[in-house]
CSV table of C-alpha atoms and ligand atoms in Angstrom, one decimal:
chain,number,residue,atom,x,y,z
A,1,UNK,CA,32.6,-20.6,-46.2
A,2,UNK,CA,31.4,-18.1,-43.6
A,3,UNK,CA,31.2,-14.6,-44.7
A,4,UNK,CA,31.5,-11.9,-42.1
A,5,UNK,CA,30.8,-8.2,-42.7
A,6,UNK,CA,32.5,-5.4,-40.7
A,7,UNK,CA,30.8,-4.4,-37.4
A,8,UNK,CA,30.0,-0.9,-38.7
A,9,UNK,CA,28.7,-1.9,-42.1
A,10,UNK,CA,25.6,0.2,-42.9
A,11,UNK,CA,22.9,-2.3,-43.6
A,12,UNK,CA,19.6,-0.8,-44.6
A,13,UNK,CA,16.6,-0.6,-46.9
A,14,UNK,CA,15.7,2.1,-49.5
A,15,UNK,CA,12.5,3.8,-50.6
A,16,UNK,CA,11.5,6.8,-52.7
A,17,UNK,CA,9.0,9.6,-51.9
A,18,UNK,CA,6.6,9.1,-54.8
A,19,UNK,CA,6.6,5.3,-54.4
A,20,UNK,CA,5.5,5.2,-50.8
A,21,UNK,CA,4.2,8.5,-49.4
A,22,UNK,CA,0.8,9.1,-51.0
A,23,UNK,CA,-0.8,12.3,-49.6
A,24,UNK,CA,-0.1,14.0,-52.9
A,25,UNK,CA,-2.3,17.0,-52.2
A,26,UNK,CA,-1.6,17.5,-48.6
A,27,UNK,CA,0.2,20.2,-46.6
A,28,UNK,CA,0.8,22.3,-49.6
A,29,UNK,CA,2.6,19.8,-51.8
A,30,UNK,CA,2.8,20.9,-55.4
A,31,UNK,CA,2.2,18.7,-58.4
A,32,UNK,CA,5.1,16.6,-59.7
A,33,UNK,CA,5.8,15.2,-63.2
A,34,UNK,CA,4.9,11.8,-61.8
A,35,UNK,CA,1.4,12.9,-60.7
A,36,UNK,CA,0.8,14.3,-64.1
A,37,UNK,CA,2.3,11.2,-65.9
A,38,UNK,CA,0.5,8.6,-63.8
A,39,UNK,CA,-2.8,10.4,-64.3
A,40,UNK,CA,-2.4,10.4,-68.0
A,41,UNK,CA,-4.3,7.4,-69.5
A,42,UNK,CA,-2.2,4.6,-70.8
A,43,UNK,CA,1.1,5.5,-69.0
A,44,UNK,CA,1.0,3.1,-66.0
A,45,UNK,CA,-0.2,-0.4,-65.3
A,46,UNK,CA,-4.0,-0.2,-65.0
A,47,UNK,CA,-3.7,3.6,-64.7
A,48,UNK,CA,-2.4,3.2,-61.2
A,49,UNK,CA,-0.9,6.3,-59.4
A,50,UNK,CA,1.0,7.2,-56.3
A,51,UNK,CA,-2.0,9.2,-54.9
A,52,UNK,CA,-2.2,6.8,-51.9
A,53,UNK,CA,0.7,4.4,-52.4
A,54,UNK,CA,1.7,3.0,-48.9
A,55,UNK,CA,0.3,6.0,-47.1
A,56,UNK,CA,3.7,6.5,-45.5
A,57,UNK,CA,3.0,10.2,-45.2
A,58,UNK,CA,0.6,9.3,-42.4
A,59,UNK,CA,2.1,6.1,-41.2
A,60,UNK,CA,5.7,7.1,-41.0
A,61,UNK,CA,5.9,6.5,-37.2
A,62,UNK,CA,4.6,3.0,-37.6
A,63,UNK,CA,7.1,2.5,-40.4
A,64,UNK,CA,10.1,3.7,-38.4
A,65,UNK,CA,9.0,1.4,-35.6
A,66,UNK,CA,9.0,-1.5,-38.1
A,67,UNK,CA,12.5,-0.6,-39.3
A,68,UNK,CA,13.7,-0.7,-35.8
A,69,UNK,CA,12.1,-4.1,-35.2
A,70,UNK,CA,13.8,-5.4,-38.3
A,71,UNK,CA,17.1,-4.2,-36.9
A,72,UNK,CA,17.9,-1.9,-39.9
A,73,UNK,CA,20.9,0.4,-39.3
A,74,UNK,CA,20.3,2.7,-42.2
A,75,UNK,CA,17.2,4.0,-44.1
A,76,UNK,CA,17.5,5.6,-47.5
A,77,UNK,CA,14.5,7.7,-48.4
A,78,UNK,CA,14.0,10.6,-50.8
A,79,UNK,CA,12.8,14.1,-50.3
A,80,UNK,CA,9.9,15.2,-52.5
A,81,UNK,CA,11.0,18.5,-54.2
A,82,UNK,CA,7.4,19.5,-54.7
A,83,UNK,CA,6.7,19.3,-50.9
A,84,UNK,CA,9.6,21.7,-50.3
A,85,UNK,CA,9.1,24.0,-53.2
A,86,UNK,CA,5.6,23.4,-54.6
A,87,UNK,CA,6.3,25.6,-57.6
A,88,UNK,CA,9.9,24.3,-58.0
A,89,UNK,CA,11.4,27.5,-56.7
A,90,UNK,CA,10.5,30.6,-54.7
A,91,UNK,CA,9.2,30.3,-51.2
A,92,UNK,CA,9.8,27.0,-49.3
A,93,UNK,CA,6.8,25.2,-47.8
A,94,UNK,CA,7.5,24.8,-44.1
A,95,UNK,CA,5.0,21.9,-43.7
A,96,UNK,CA,7.0,19.9,-46.3
A,97,UNK,CA,10.2,20.5,-44.4
A,98,UNK,CA,8.6,19.6,-41.1
A,99,UNK,CA,7.6,16.2,-42.4
A,100,UNK,CA,11.2,15.2,-43.2
A,101,UNK,CA,12.5,16.8,-40.0
A,102,UNK,CA,10.2,14.7,-37.9
A,103,UNK,CA,11.1,11.6,-39.9
A,104,UNK,CA,14.8,12.2,-39.5
A,105,UNK,CA,14.4,12.8,-35.8
A,106,UNK,CA,12.4,9.6,-35.4
A,107,UNK,CA,15.0,7.6,-37.3
A,108,UNK,CA,17.9,9.0,-35.2
A,109,UNK,CA,15.9,8.3,-32.1
A,110,UNK,CA,15.5,4.7,-33.2
A,111,UNK,CA,19.3,4.4,-33.9
A,112,UNK,CA,18.8,4.3,-37.7
A,113,UNK,CA,21.1,6.4,-39.9
A,114,UNK,CA,19.0,8.6,-42.3
A,115,UNK,CA,20.3,8.7,-45.9
A,116,UNK,CA,18.4,11.3,-48.0
A,117,UNK,CA,18.2,11.4,-51.8
A,118,UNK,CA,17.3,14.9,-53.1
A,119,UNK,CA,16.0,13.8,-56.5
A,120,UNK,CA,14.2,10.5,-57.1
A,121,UNK,CA,12.4,11.5,-60.3
A,122,UNK,CA,9.6,13.7,-58.9
A,123,UNK,CA,10.4,17.0,-60.6
A,124,UNK,CA,7.9,19.8,-59.8
A,125,UNK,CA,5.5,20.1,-62.7
A,126,UNK,CA,5.9,23.8,-62.7
A,127,UNK,CA,9.5,23.3,-63.8
A,128,UNK,CA,8.5,20.8,-66.4
A,129,UNK,CA,6.2,23.5,-67.8
A,130,UNK,CA,9.3,25.6,-68.3
A,131,UNK,CA,11.1,22.8,-70.1
A,132,UNK,CA,12.1,20.4,-67.4
A,133,UNK,CA,15.5,18.8,-67.4
A,134,UNK,CA,16.2,19.5,-71.1
A,135,UNK,CA,16.3,23.2,-70.0
A,136,UNK,CA,19.6,24.2,-68.4
A,137,UNK,CA,17.7,26.4,-65.9
A,138,UNK,CA,16.4,23.3,-64.1
A,139,UNK,CA,20.0,22.5,-62.9
A,140,UNK,CA,20.2,25.8,-61.1
A,141,UNK,CA,16.8,25.4,-59.6
A,142,UNK,CA,17.9,22.0,-58.3
A,143,UNK,CA,21.0,23.4,-56.7
A,144,UNK,CA,18.9,26.1,-55.0
A,145,UNK,CA,16.5,23.5,-53.6
A,146,UNK,CA,19.4,21.4,-52.5
A,147,UNK,CA,21.1,24.3,-50.8
A,148,UNK,CA,17.9,25.1,-48.9
A,149,UNK,CA,17.8,21.6,-47.5
A,150,UNK,CA,21.5,21.6,-46.6
A,151,UNK,CA,20.9,24.8,-44.6
A,152,UNK,CA,17.8,23.4,-42.8
A,153,UNK,CA,18.5,19.7,-42.4
A,154,UNK,CA,22.2,19.4,-43.4
A,155,UNK,CA,23.9,18.2,-40.2
A,156,UNK,CA,21.0,16.0,-39.1
A,157,UNK,CA,21.5,13.6,-42.1
A,158,UNK,CA,24.9,12.0,-42.3
A,159,UNK,CA,24.7,10.8,-45.9
A,160,UNK,CA,23.2,12.9,-48.7
A,161,UNK,CA,22.6,11.7,-52.3
A,162,UNK,CA,22.0,14.2,-55.0
A,163,UNK,CA,20.4,12.2,-57.7
A,164,UNK,CA,19.0,8.7,-58.1
A,165,UNK,CA,19.8,6.9,-61.3
A,166,UNK,CA,20.1,9.9,-63.7
A,167,UNK,CA,20.2,7.4,-66.6
A,168,UNK,CA,16.6,6.4,-65.9
A,169,UNK,CA,15.5,10.1,-65.4
A,170,UNK,CA,17.1,11.1,-68.6
A,171,UNK,CA,16.4,8.1,-70.9
A,172,UNK,CA,13.2,6.5,-69.6
A,173,UNK,CA,11.9,10.0,-69.1
A,174,UNK,CA,13.0,11.5,-72.5
A,175,UNK,CA,14.0,8.7,-74.9
A,176,UNK,CA,11.7,5.7,-74.4
A,177,UNK,CA,9.0,7.7,-72.7
A,178,UNK,CA,8.2,4.9,-70.2
A,179,UNK,CA,8.7,7.3,-67.3
A,180,UNK,CA,7.6,10.9,-66.7
A,181,UNK,CA,7.6,13.3,-68.5
A,182,UNK,CA,7.1,10.7,-71.3
A,183,UNK,CA,9.2,12.4,-74.0
A,184,UNK,CA,10.7,10.4,-76.9
A,185,UNK,CA,13.6,12.3,-78.3
A,186,UNK,CA,17.4,11.6,-78.3
A,187,UNK,CA,18.4,15.2,-78.1
A,188,UNK,CA,16.0,15.9,-75.2
A,189,UNK,CA,17.3,12.9,-73.4
A,190,UNK,CA,21.0,13.8,-73.8
A,191,UNK,CA,20.2,17.4,-72.8
A,192,UNK,CA,18.4,16.1,-69.7
A,193,UNK,CA,21.3,13.9,-68.8
A,194,UNK,CA,23.8,16.7,-69.0
A,195,UNK,CA,21.6,19.1,-66.9
A,196,UNK,CA,21.0,16.4,-64.3
A,197,UNK,CA,24.8,16.0,-64.0
A,198,UNK,CA,25.3,19.7,-63.9
A,199,UNK,CA,22.6,20.0,-61.2
A,200,UNK,CA,24.5,17.3,-59.3
A,201,UNK,CA,27.8,19.2,-59.5
A,202,UNK,CA,26.2,22.5,-58.5
A,203,UNK,CA,24.5,20.8,-55.5
A,204,UNK,CA,27.8,19.3,-54.3
A,205,UNK,CA,29.4,22.8,-54.5
A,206,UNK,CA,26.5,24.2,-52.5
A,207,UNK,CA,27.0,21.4,-49.9
A,208,UNK,CA,30.7,22.4,-49.5
A,209,UNK,CA,29.8,26.1,-49.4
A,210,UNK,CA,27.2,25.6,-46.7
A,211,UNK,CA,29.8,23.6,-44.8
A,212,UNK,CA,27.5,20.7,-43.9
A,213,UNK,CA,29.0,18.3,-41.5
A,214,UNK,CA,28.0,15.2,-43.5
A,215,UNK,CA,28.9,13.3,-46.6
A,216,UNK,CA,27.5,13.7,-50.1
A,217,UNK,CA,27.5,11.4,-53.2
A,218,UNK,CA,25.5,10.4,-56.2
A,219,UNK,CA,23.6,7.2,-56.9
A,220,UNK,CA,24.2,5.7,-60.4
A,221,UNK,CA,22.6,2.7,-62.0
A,222,UNK,CA,25.5,0.4,-62.7
A,223,UNK,CA,24.4,-2.4,-65.0
A,224,UNK,CA,26.7,-5.3,-65.9
A,225,UNK,CA,26.8,-5.6,-69.6
A,226,UNK,CA,28.3,-8.5,-71.5
A,227,UNK,CA,28.4,-9.3,-75.3
A,228,UNK,CA,25.8,-11.7,-76.5
A,229,UNK,CA,28.5,-13.7,-78.4
A,230,UNK,CA,32.3,-13.5,-78.8
A,231,UNK,CA,31.9,-11.9,-82.2
A,232,UNK,CA,33.8,-8.6,-82.5
A,233,UNK,CA,30.7,-6.7,-83.5
A,234,UNK,CA,28.8,-7.9,-80.4
A,235,UNK,CA,31.8,-6.9,-78.2
A,236,UNK,CA,31.8,-3.4,-79.8
A,237,UNK,CA,28.0,-3.2,-79.2
A,238,UNK,CA,28.5,-4.2,-75.6
A,239,UNK,CA,31.1,-1.3,-75.2
A,240,UNK,CA,28.5,1.1,-76.6
A,241,UNK,CA,25.8,0.0,-74.3
A,242,UNK,CA,28.2,0.3,-71.4
A,243,UNK,CA,29.1,3.8,-72.6
A,244,UNK,CA,25.4,4.7,-72.9
A,245,UNK,CA,24.4,3.5,-69.4
A,246,UNK,CA,27.5,3.4,-67.2
A,247,UNK,CA,30.4,5.5,-68.5
A,248,UNK,CA,28.2,8.5,-69.6
A,249,UNK,CA,27.6,9.2,-65.9
A,250,UNK,CA,30.6,7.7,-64.2
A,251,UNK,CA,33.3,9.3,-66.4
A,252,UNK,CA,32.1,12.9,-66.0
A,253,UNK,CA,31.6,12.6,-62.2
A,254,UNK,CA,34.9,10.8,-61.5
A,255,UNK,CA,37.2,11.7,-64.4
A,256,UNK,CA,35.8,15.0,-65.5
A,257,UNK,CA,35.3,14.0,-69.1
A,258,UNK,CA,32.5,12.5,-71.2
A,259,UNK,CA,33.7,9.2,-72.9
A,260,UNK,CA,35.2,10.1,-76.2
A,261,UNK,CA,33.8,7.1,-78.1
A,262,UNK,CA,30.3,8.1,-77.0
A,263,UNK,CA,30.8,11.8,-77.8
A,264,UNK,CA,31.8,10.6,-81.4
A,265,UNK,CA,28.8,8.2,-81.6
A,266,UNK,CA,26.3,10.8,-80.5
A,267,UNK,CA,27.7,13.4,-83.0
A,268,UNK,CA,25.2,16.2,-83.6
A,269,UNK,CA,22.7,14.7,-81.1
A,270,UNK,CA,24.9,16.8,-78.7
A,271,UNK,CA,24.5,20.4,-79.9
A,272,UNK,CA,27.6,22.6,-79.5
A,273,UNK,CA,26.1,24.8,-76.8
A,274,UNK,CA,24.9,22.0,-74.6
A,275,UNK,CA,28.1,21.3,-72.7
A,276,UNK,CA,29.4,24.8,-71.8
A,277,UNK,CA,32.9,25.7,-70.7
A,278,UNK,CA,33.4,24.9,-67.0
A,279,UNK,CA,30.5,22.4,-66.9
A,280,UNK,CA,32.7,19.3,-66.6
A,281,UNK,CA,34.7,20.9,-63.8
A,282,UNK,CA,31.5,21.5,-61.9
A,283,UNK,CA,30.2,18.0,-62.5
A,284,UNK,CA,33.5,16.5,-61.3
A,285,UNK,CA,33.5,18.4,-58.0
A,286,UNK,CA,34.8,15.6,-55.7
A,287,UNK,CA,32.1,13.6,-53.9
A,288,UNK,CA,32.5,11.6,-50.7
A,289,UNK,CA,31.1,8.3,-52.0
A,290,UNK,CA,29.4,6.6,-54.9
A,291,UNK,CA,26.0,5.0,-54.5
A,292,UNK,CA,25.6,1.9,-56.8
A,293,UNK,CA,22.2,0.5,-57.8
A,294,UNK,CA,22.7,-3.0,-59.2
A,295,UNK,CA,19.9,-5.2,-60.5
A,296,UNK,CA,21.0,-7.4,-63.3
A,297,UNK,CA,23.2,-8.3,-66.3
A,298,UNK,CA,22.2,-7.4,-69.8
A,299,UNK,CA,23.7,-9.1,-72.8
A,300,UNK,CA,24.1,-7.0,-75.9
A,301,UNK,CA,24.1,-7.7,-79.6
A,302,UNK,CA,25.0,-5.6,-82.6
A,303,UNK,CA,21.9,-4.4,-84.4
A,304,UNK,CA,22.4,-2.0,-87.3
A,305,UNK,CA,18.8,-0.9,-87.2
A,306,UNK,CA,18.7,0.0,-83.5
A,307,UNK,CA,19.1,3.7,-83.5
A,308,UNK,CA,22.4,5.6,-82.8
A,309,UNK,CA,23.6,2.8,-80.5
A,310,UNK,CA,23.3,0.1,-83.2
A,311,UNK,CA,22.9,-2.3,-80.3
A,312,UNK,CA,20.1,-4.2,-78.5
A,313,UNK,CA,19.7,-6.1,-75.3
A,314,UNK,CA,19.0,-9.8,-76.0
A,315,UNK,CA,16.5,-11.8,-73.8
A,316,UNK,CA,18.2,-13.5,-70.8
A,317,UNK,CA,18.7,-17.3,-70.9
A,318,UNK,CA,19.3,-17.8,-67.1
A,319,UNK,CA,16.9,-17.5,-64.2
A,320,UNK,CA,14.9,-14.2,-64.0
A,321,UNK,CA,12.9,-12.2,-61.5
A,322,UNK,CA,9.3,-11.2,-61.8
A,323,UNK,CA,10.6,-8.2,-63.8
A,324,UNK,CA,12.1,-10.6,-66.3
A,325,UNK,CA,15.6,-9.4,-65.1
A,326,UNK,CA,18.3,-12.0,-65.1
A,327,UNK,CA,19.6,-13.1,-61.7
A,328,UNK,CA,23.3,-12.6,-62.0
A,329,UNK,CA,25.0,-11.9,-58.6
A,330,UNK,CA,28.5,-12.4,-60.1
A,331,UNK,CA,27.9,-9.2,-62.1
A,332,UNK,CA,27.9,-7.2,-58.8
A,333,UNK,CA,31.4,-8.4,-57.9
A,334,UNK,CA,32.8,-7.8,-61.4
A,335,UNK,CA,31.2,-4.3,-61.5
A,336,UNK,CA,32.5,-3.3,-58.0
A,337,UNK,CA,36.0,-4.4,-58.9
A,338,UNK,CA,35.9,-2.6,-62.2
A,339,UNK,CA,34.7,0.7,-60.5
A,340,UNK,CA,37.5,0.3,-58.1
A,341,UNK,CA,40.1,-0.2,-60.9
A,342,UNK,CA,38.8,2.5,-63.2
A,343,UNK,CA,37.7,5.3,-60.8
A,344,UNK,CA,40.0,4.7,-57.8
A,345,UNK,CA,39.5,3.8,-54.2
A,346,UNK,CA,36.2,5.7,-53.7
A,347,UNK,CA,34.0,4.7,-50.8
A,348,UNK,CA,30.9,2.9,-52.2
A,349,UNK,CA,27.5,2.1,-50.9
A,350,UNK,CA,25.1,-0.3,-52.6
A,351,UNK,CA,22.1,2.0,-52.5
A,352,UNK,CA,19.7,-0.4,-54.2
A,353,UNK,CA,19.7,-4.1,-54.9
A,354,UNK,CA,16.7,-6.4,-54.7
A,355,UNK,CA,14.2,-8.4,-56.7
A,356,UNK,CA,10.5,-8.4,-57.6
A,357,UNK,CA,8.6,-11.7,-56.8
A,358,UNK,CA,5.0,-12.9,-56.9
A,359,UNK,CA,4.7,-12.7,-53.1
A,360,UNK,CA,1.5,-13.9,-51.5
A,361,UNK,CA,0.3,-14.1,-47.9
A,362,UNK,CA,0.1,-17.8,-47.1
A,363,UNK,CA,-2.6,-19.6,-45.1
A,364,UNK,CA,-0.3,-19.1,-42.0
A,365,UNK,CA,-0.5,-15.3,-42.5
A,366,UNK,CA,3.2,-15.2,-43.5
A,367,UNK,CA,5.0,-14.5,-46.7
A,368,UNK,CA,7.6,-17.2,-47.6
A,369,UNK,CA,9.8,-15.4,-50.1
A,370,UNK,CA,12.6,-17.9,-50.2
A,371,UNK,CA,13.7,-16.8,-53.7
A,372,UNK,CA,14.4,-13.3,-52.3
A,373,UNK,CA,16.5,-14.7,-49.5
A,374,UNK,CA,18.5,-16.7,-52.0
A,375,UNK,CA,18.8,-13.6,-54.2
A,376,UNK,CA,20.0,-11.4,-51.4
A,377,UNK,CA,22.4,-14.0,-50.0
A,378,UNK,CA,24.0,-14.5,-53.4
A,379,UNK,CA,24.4,-10.7,-53.9
A,380,UNK,CA,25.7,-10.1,-50.4
A,381,UNK,CA,28.3,-12.8,-51.0
A,382,UNK,CA,29.3,-11.2,-54.3
A,383,UNK,CA,29.6,-7.8,-52.5
A,384,UNK,CA,31.8,-9.4,-49.8
A,385,UNK,CA,34.1,-11.0,-52.4
A,386,UNK,CA,34.6,-7.5,-53.9
A,387,UNK,CA,35.4,-6.2,-50.4
A,388,UNK,CA,38.0,-9.0,-50.0
A,389,UNK,CA,39.5,-7.8,-53.3
A,390,UNK,CA,39.9,-4.3,-51.9
A,391,UNK,CA,36.7,-2.5,-52.7
A,392,UNK,CA,35.8,0.1,-50.0
A,393,UNK,CA,32.2,-1.0,-49.6
A,394,UNK,CA,30.6,0.8,-46.7
A,395,UNK,CA,27.0,-0.3,-46.7
A,396,UNK,CA,24.2,-2.2,-48.5
A,397,UNK,CA,20.6,-1.0,-48.9
A,398,UNK,CA,18.0,-3.5,-50.1
A,399,UNK,CA,15.4,-2.2,-52.6
A,400,UNK,CA,13.0,-1.9,-51.0
A,401,UNK,CA,11.7,-1.6,-47.4
A,402,UNK,CA,8.1,-2.4,-48.4
A,403,UNK,CA,6.1,-3.2,-51.6
A,404,UNK,CA,5.3,0.1,-53.3
A,405,UNK,CA,4.5,1.9,-56.5
A,406,UNK,CA,6.9,0.5,-59.1
A,407,UNK,CA,6.6,3.4,-61.6
A,408,UNK,CA,5.1,2.3,-64.9
A,409,UNK,CA,4.4,-1.2,-63.4
A,410,UNK,CA,2.2,0.4,-60.7
A,411,UNK,CA,1.5,-2.0,-57.8
A,412,UNK,CA,1.9,-5.1,-59.9
A,413,UNK,CA,5.5,-5.7,-58.9
A,414,UNK,CA,6.5,-6.5,-55.3
A,415,UNK,CA,10.1,-5.7,-54.4
A,416,UNK,CA,9.6,-5.3,-50.6
A,417,UNK,CA,11.1,-6.9,-47.6
A,418,UNK,CA,7.7,-6.1,-46.1
A,419,UNK,CA,4.5,-7.1,-47.8
A,420,UNK,CA,1.9,-4.3,-48.1
A,421,UNK,CA,-1.8,-5.2,-48.3
A,422,UNK,CA,-3.0,-2.2,-50.2
A,423,UNK,CA,-6.6,-2.6,-49.1
A,424,UNK,CA,-5.8,-2.3,-45.4
A,425,UNK,CA,-2.3,-0.8,-45.5
A,426,UNK,CA,-1.3,-3.7,-43.3
A,427,UNK,CA,2.5,-4.3,-43.3
A,428,UNK,CA,3.6,-7.9,-43.0
A,429,UNK,CA,7.4,-8.6,-42.9
A,430,UNK,CA,8.3,-11.3,-45.3
A,431,UNK,CA,10.6,-14.1,-44.4
A,432,UNK,CA,13.4,-12.2,-46.1
A,433,UNK,CA,13.0,-9.3,-43.6
A,434,UNK,CA,13.4,-11.7,-40.7
A,435,UNK,CA,16.4,-13.3,-42.4
A,436,UNK,CA,18.0,-9.9,-43.1
A,437,UNK,CA,17.6,-9.0,-39.4
A,438,UNK,CA,19.7,-12.0,-38.5
A,439,UNK,CA,22.3,-11.1,-41.1
A,440,UNK,CA,22.6,-7.6,-39.6
A,441,UNK,CA,22.6,-8.9,-36.0
A,442,UNK,CA,25.3,-11.5,-36.6
A,443,UNK,CA,27.2,-10.0,-39.6
A,444,UNK,CA,27.1,-13.5,-41.0
A,445,UNK,CA,24.9,-15.5,-43.3
A,446,UNK,CA,26.2,-19.0,-43.1
B,501,JSK,C1,14.0,-0.2,-59.9
B,501,JSK,C2,16.6,0.2,-65.3
B,501,JSK,C3,14.9,3.0,-58.6
B,501,JSK,C4,13.8,2.7,-57.6
B,501,JSK,C5,13.3,1.4,-58.1
B,501,JSK,C6,17.7,-1.3,-63.8
B,501,JSK,C7,16.7,-0.5,-64.1
B,501,JSK,C8,15.6,-0.3,-63.1
B,501,JSK,C9,15.7,-0.5,-61.7
B,501,JSK,C10,17.6,0.0,-66.2
B,501,JSK,C11,18.6,-0.8,-66.0
B,501,JSK,C12,18.7,-1.5,-64.8
B,501,JSK,C13,19.7,0.0,-67.9
B,501,JSK,C14,20.1,-0.6,-69.1
B,501,JSK,C15,19.1,-1.6,-70.9
B,501,JSK,C16,17.8,-1.9,-71.4
B,501,JSK,C17,13.9,1.2,-59.4
B,501,JSK,N1,15.2,1.8,-59.3
B,501,JSK,N2,14.5,-0.2,-61.3
B,501,JSK,N3,13.7,0.1,-62.3
B,501,JSK,N4,14.4,0.1,-63.4
B,501,JSK,N5,17.4,-3.2,-70.9
B,501,JSK,N6,16.5,-3.9,-71.4
B,501,JSK,N7,16.2,-5.0,-70.9
B,501,JSK,O1,11.9,1.3,-58.2
B,501,JSK,O2,12.8,3.7,-57.7
B,501,JSK,O3,19.7,-1.0,-66.9
B,501,JSK,O4,19.1,-1.4,-69.5
């Protein structure tokens, strides 16, 4: 069956500042929690850091030219808060703003729609020193930073995203400690999650107040969960995991409530003064679209010993990526249809979807990543089925434009459409990049 996407479908690729830019001490950039975390021994693969990464801060012109050559229609990047406000607040740093202004102008000149994420995990360390996301004040600092960018770059960027994957920022950052700032505490994680959402809502309000002629949304990790078996206790565990990862963020943004089952489950992990009167109204300030990051399915089993969730993820049985993540395209269709049913007919962009593979440059100088092509094709088809079922899907951004710093995994995981040789910074488009170019050009994938 031929699958055809609409003419104006926004096909693109995504990146994030700390994962590609490097130049961490240039032009007045302040320290971020990821600089501090990556430079702490034992936190990342082989102690790797984003100090240089893909050197995109210096090579952005070449990178925009590459995107144009690949026929991308959209480019999702993130703005590094510590480049704009090196101390988190106070006086903005004009050189930081200039970098993103030049990038946005170059993208528009190349016919590529810029999509900017305001927070992709690189909190200014100065704000961490004052308590970070578990401190309510951080939400207000975020809204001030956001407002400044709306005033300076607002109309030049058609799509704005407040937060990327607040689940990861809150729970990898403050519960498992796998990400910056490396805290391990349920209360801190839940406080961080609430203040991230509050910061989101305040930023959306600032966007409306400034009157930016553009659209704004939030990007949430939407994982497809399924019970490990049909047993009632596994089904209940599956519900809890879904509440933990998906509903805890979707419900407040789109329904204006935290899920009651999870509020009960968390009990006194949620102190009475955390969620203040009016917070949920702010968080539920209407957005223009939802960004969905979809990677895999997790199957969940009841586990009485597994903390407050009493649930654990069981190892996948099907095919997996180099991250060990199950390849399950069907989950994307189910998820999109469920979002549509539960939260209404909201415009959706897939803001991340992709896979890590053990890519290598072959003797012919090319990178033959057939498994990534297969992965993308299957997921594009799943997205298309959801559209046929009525989901208002407007675009699809592959994670990621080029191999980059994959957080705790350092440079050991390659998700890129473009291969990066870190010794020379040479970019080599993989077969998947050329394949995607044809999909974009024709709107079909045979
Ligand atoms: C890739 C984490 C942002 C960008 C990329 C996916 C990820 C994820 C994605 C969690 C998850 C799904 C949560 C529930 C339960 C535990 C980055 N995204 N990326 N990294 N992590 N599961 N255990 N197996 O680099 O910067 O689901 O998972």
